[in-house]
XYZ file of C-alpha atoms in Angstrom:
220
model
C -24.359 -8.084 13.223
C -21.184 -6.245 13.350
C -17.959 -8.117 13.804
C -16.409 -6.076 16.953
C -13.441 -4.413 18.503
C -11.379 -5.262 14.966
C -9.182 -2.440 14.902
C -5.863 -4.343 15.713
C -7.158 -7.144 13.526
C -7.428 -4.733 10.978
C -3.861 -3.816 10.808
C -2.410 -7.092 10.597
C -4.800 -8.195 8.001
C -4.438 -5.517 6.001
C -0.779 -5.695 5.937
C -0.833 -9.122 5.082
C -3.662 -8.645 2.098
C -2.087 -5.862 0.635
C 1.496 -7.474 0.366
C -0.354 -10.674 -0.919
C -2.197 -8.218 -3.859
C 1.005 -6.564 -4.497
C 2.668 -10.026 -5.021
C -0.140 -11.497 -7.161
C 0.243 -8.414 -9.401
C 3.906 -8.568 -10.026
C 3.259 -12.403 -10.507
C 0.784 -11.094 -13.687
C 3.119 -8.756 -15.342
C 0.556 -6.285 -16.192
C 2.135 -3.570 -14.873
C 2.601 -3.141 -11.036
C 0.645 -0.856 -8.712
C 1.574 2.457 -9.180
C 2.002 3.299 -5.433
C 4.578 0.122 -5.172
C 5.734 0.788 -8.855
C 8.873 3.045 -7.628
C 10.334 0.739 -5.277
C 9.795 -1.858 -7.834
C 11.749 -0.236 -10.276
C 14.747 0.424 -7.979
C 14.644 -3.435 -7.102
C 15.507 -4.063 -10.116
C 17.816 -1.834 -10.955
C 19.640 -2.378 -7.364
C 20.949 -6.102 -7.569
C 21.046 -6.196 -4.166
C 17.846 -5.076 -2.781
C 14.695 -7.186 -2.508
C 11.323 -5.778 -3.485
C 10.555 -5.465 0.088
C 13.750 -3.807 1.050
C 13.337 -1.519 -1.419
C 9.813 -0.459 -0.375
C 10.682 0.806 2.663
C 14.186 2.507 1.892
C 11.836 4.614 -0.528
C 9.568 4.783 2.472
C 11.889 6.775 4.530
C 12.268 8.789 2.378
C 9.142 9.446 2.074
C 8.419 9.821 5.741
C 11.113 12.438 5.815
C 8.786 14.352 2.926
C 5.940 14.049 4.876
C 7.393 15.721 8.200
C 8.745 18.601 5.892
C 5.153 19.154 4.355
C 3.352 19.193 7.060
C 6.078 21.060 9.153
C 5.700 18.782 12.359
C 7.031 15.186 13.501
C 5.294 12.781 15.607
C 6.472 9.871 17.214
C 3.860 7.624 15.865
C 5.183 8.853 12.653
C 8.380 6.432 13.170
C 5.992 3.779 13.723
C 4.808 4.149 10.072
C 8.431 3.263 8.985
C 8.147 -0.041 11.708
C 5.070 -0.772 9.561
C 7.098 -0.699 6.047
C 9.728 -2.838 7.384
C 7.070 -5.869 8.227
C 5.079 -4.754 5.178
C 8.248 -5.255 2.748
C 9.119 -8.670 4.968
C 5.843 -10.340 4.245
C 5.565 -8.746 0.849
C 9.179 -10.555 0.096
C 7.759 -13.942 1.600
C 4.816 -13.725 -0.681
C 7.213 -13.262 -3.695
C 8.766 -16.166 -2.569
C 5.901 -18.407 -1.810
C 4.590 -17.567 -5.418
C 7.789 -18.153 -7.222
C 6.585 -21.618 -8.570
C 3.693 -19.945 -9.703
C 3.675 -20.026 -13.432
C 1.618 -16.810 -15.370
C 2.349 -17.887 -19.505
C -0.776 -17.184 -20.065
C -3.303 -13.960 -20.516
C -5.785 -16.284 -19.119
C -3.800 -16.784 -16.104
C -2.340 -13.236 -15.646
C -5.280 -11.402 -16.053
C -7.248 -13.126 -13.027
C -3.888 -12.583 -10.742
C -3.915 -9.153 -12.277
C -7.733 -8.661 -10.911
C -7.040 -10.237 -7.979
C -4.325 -8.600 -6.899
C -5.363 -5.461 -7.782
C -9.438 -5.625 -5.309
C -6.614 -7.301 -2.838
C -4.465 -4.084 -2.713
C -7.446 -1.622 -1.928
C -8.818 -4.242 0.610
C -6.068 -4.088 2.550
C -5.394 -0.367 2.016
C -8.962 0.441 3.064
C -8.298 -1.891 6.527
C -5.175 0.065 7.036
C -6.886 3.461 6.651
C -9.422 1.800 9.615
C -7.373 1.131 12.295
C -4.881 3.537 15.224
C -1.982 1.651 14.529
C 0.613 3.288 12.125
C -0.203 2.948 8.129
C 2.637 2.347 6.170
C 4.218 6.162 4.745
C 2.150 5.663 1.543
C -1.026 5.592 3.289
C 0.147 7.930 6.266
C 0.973 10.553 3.789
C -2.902 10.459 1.986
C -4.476 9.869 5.486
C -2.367 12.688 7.190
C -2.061 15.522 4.166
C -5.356 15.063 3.335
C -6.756 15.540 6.995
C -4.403 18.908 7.120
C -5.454 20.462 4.001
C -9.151 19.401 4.335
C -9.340 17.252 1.192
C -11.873 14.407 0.594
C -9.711 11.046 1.094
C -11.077 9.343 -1.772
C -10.259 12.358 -4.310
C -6.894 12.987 -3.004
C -5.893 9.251 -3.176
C -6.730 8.801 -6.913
C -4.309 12.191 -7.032
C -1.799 10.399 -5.516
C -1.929 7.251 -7.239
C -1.522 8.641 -10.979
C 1.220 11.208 -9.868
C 2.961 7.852 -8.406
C 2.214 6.246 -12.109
C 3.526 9.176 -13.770
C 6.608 9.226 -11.973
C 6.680 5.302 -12.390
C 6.692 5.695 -16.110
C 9.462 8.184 -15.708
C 12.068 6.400 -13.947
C 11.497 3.564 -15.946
C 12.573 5.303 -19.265
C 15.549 6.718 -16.990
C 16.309 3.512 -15.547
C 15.568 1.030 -18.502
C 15.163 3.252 -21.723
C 11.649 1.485 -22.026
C 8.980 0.628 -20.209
C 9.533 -1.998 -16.967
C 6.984 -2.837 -14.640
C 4.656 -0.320 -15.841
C 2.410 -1.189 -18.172
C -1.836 -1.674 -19.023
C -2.667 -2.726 -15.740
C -0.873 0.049 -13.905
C -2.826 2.608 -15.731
C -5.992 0.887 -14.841
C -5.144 0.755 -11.409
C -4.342 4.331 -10.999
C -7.881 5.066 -12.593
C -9.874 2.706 -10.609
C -7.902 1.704 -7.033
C -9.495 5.043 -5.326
C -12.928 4.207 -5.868
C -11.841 0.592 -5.587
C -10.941 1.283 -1.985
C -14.193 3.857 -1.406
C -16.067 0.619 -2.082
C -14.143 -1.501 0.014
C -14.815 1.011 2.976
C -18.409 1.146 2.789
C -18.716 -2.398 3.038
C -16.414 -2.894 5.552
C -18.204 0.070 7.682
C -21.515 -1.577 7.235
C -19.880 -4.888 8.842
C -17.310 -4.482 10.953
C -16.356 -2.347 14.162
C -13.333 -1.030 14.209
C -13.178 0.379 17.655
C -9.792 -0.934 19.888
C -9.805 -4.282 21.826
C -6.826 -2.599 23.621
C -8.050 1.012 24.216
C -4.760 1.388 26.242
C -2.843 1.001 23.313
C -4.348 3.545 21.024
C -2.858 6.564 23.005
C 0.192 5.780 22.078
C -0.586 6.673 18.250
């Protein structure tokens, strides 16, 4: 039996598990998602910004991109930049929560690494499931790859190793070596597409992710 009417459910969960895997995997020190890897960088490089404010300063930027390349704006579009903000709030109260956490070991890292990483593409898969507004990195995969008729799954795994390449380069521009990228960045940009194609199918075959509030969805 299907759990039902889950779309809003969907959202907040997925915000919530994917700033929680994003967390865990800084906590590791393997190397950072590479979607998240950018605004990582420029956290630390900017004293003053938090990981989460960071994420969705880049974010608008990014949503301004995304209106250029698809050569129309939507209002729903400025939602995606709401969803950022609460996305880099939790994601900086995770940080927080975890500080205490101590990772001195391989044996400890890697399992946060592993966890953090099925965590990421669990909630990315619940955000690409539900009407409400993605953040800009997944409203820029969903929405460009709906325009241009490319397979989701494909394009994503595009998108995640040209966000690891340029990881990799502002590092070395930033740093003069190699900070926050590392191993387990690499592996994630191989594997978090078909990570999250996984992820889907099993959360197709058990959950419903029509609207409890129909009246809502119009709106985006």
């Amino acid at each position: 039996m299907k759990i039902k009417n889950f779309a809003e459910m969907a959202y907040l969960l997925g915000l919530i598990i994917l700033a929680l895997g994003v967390a865990l995997m800084e906590k590791a020190d393997l190397g950072i998602s590479m979607v998240v890897a950018p605004a990582y960088l420029i956290s630390l490089k900017v004293n003053f910004l938090t990981f989460g404010m960071a994420e969705y300063t880049l974010q608008a930027v990014l949503l301004i991109f995304v209106c250029l390349l698809l050569g129309q704006f939507k209002l729903s579009y400025c939602f995606s930049f709401v969803t950022a903000v609460i996305y880099g709030l939790v994601l900086d109260g995770w940080i927080w929560m975890l500080n205490d956490v101590t990772a001195a070991t391989l044996s400890i890292r890697i399992p946060l690494y592993l966890v953090g990483m099925l965590f990421c593409a669990m909630g990315i898969s619940l955000l690409f499931h539900t009407y409400l507004a993605p953040e800009v990195y997944e409203l820029f995969v969903k929405e460009v790859s709906k325009k241009y008729r490319i397979d989701i799954n494909k394009f994503k795994i595009g998108y995640d190793c040209t966000s690891c390449a340029v990881a990799v380069a502002m590092s070395y521009l930033f740093f003069n070596s190699l900070r926050g990228v590392g191993i387990g960045t690499v592996i994630c940009a191989l594997v978090n597409g078909l990570i999250i194609a996984q992820c889907s199918k099993f959360f197709e075959k058990h959950i419903d992710f029509s609207p409890k509030l129909p009246s809502v969805q119009k709106y985006f």
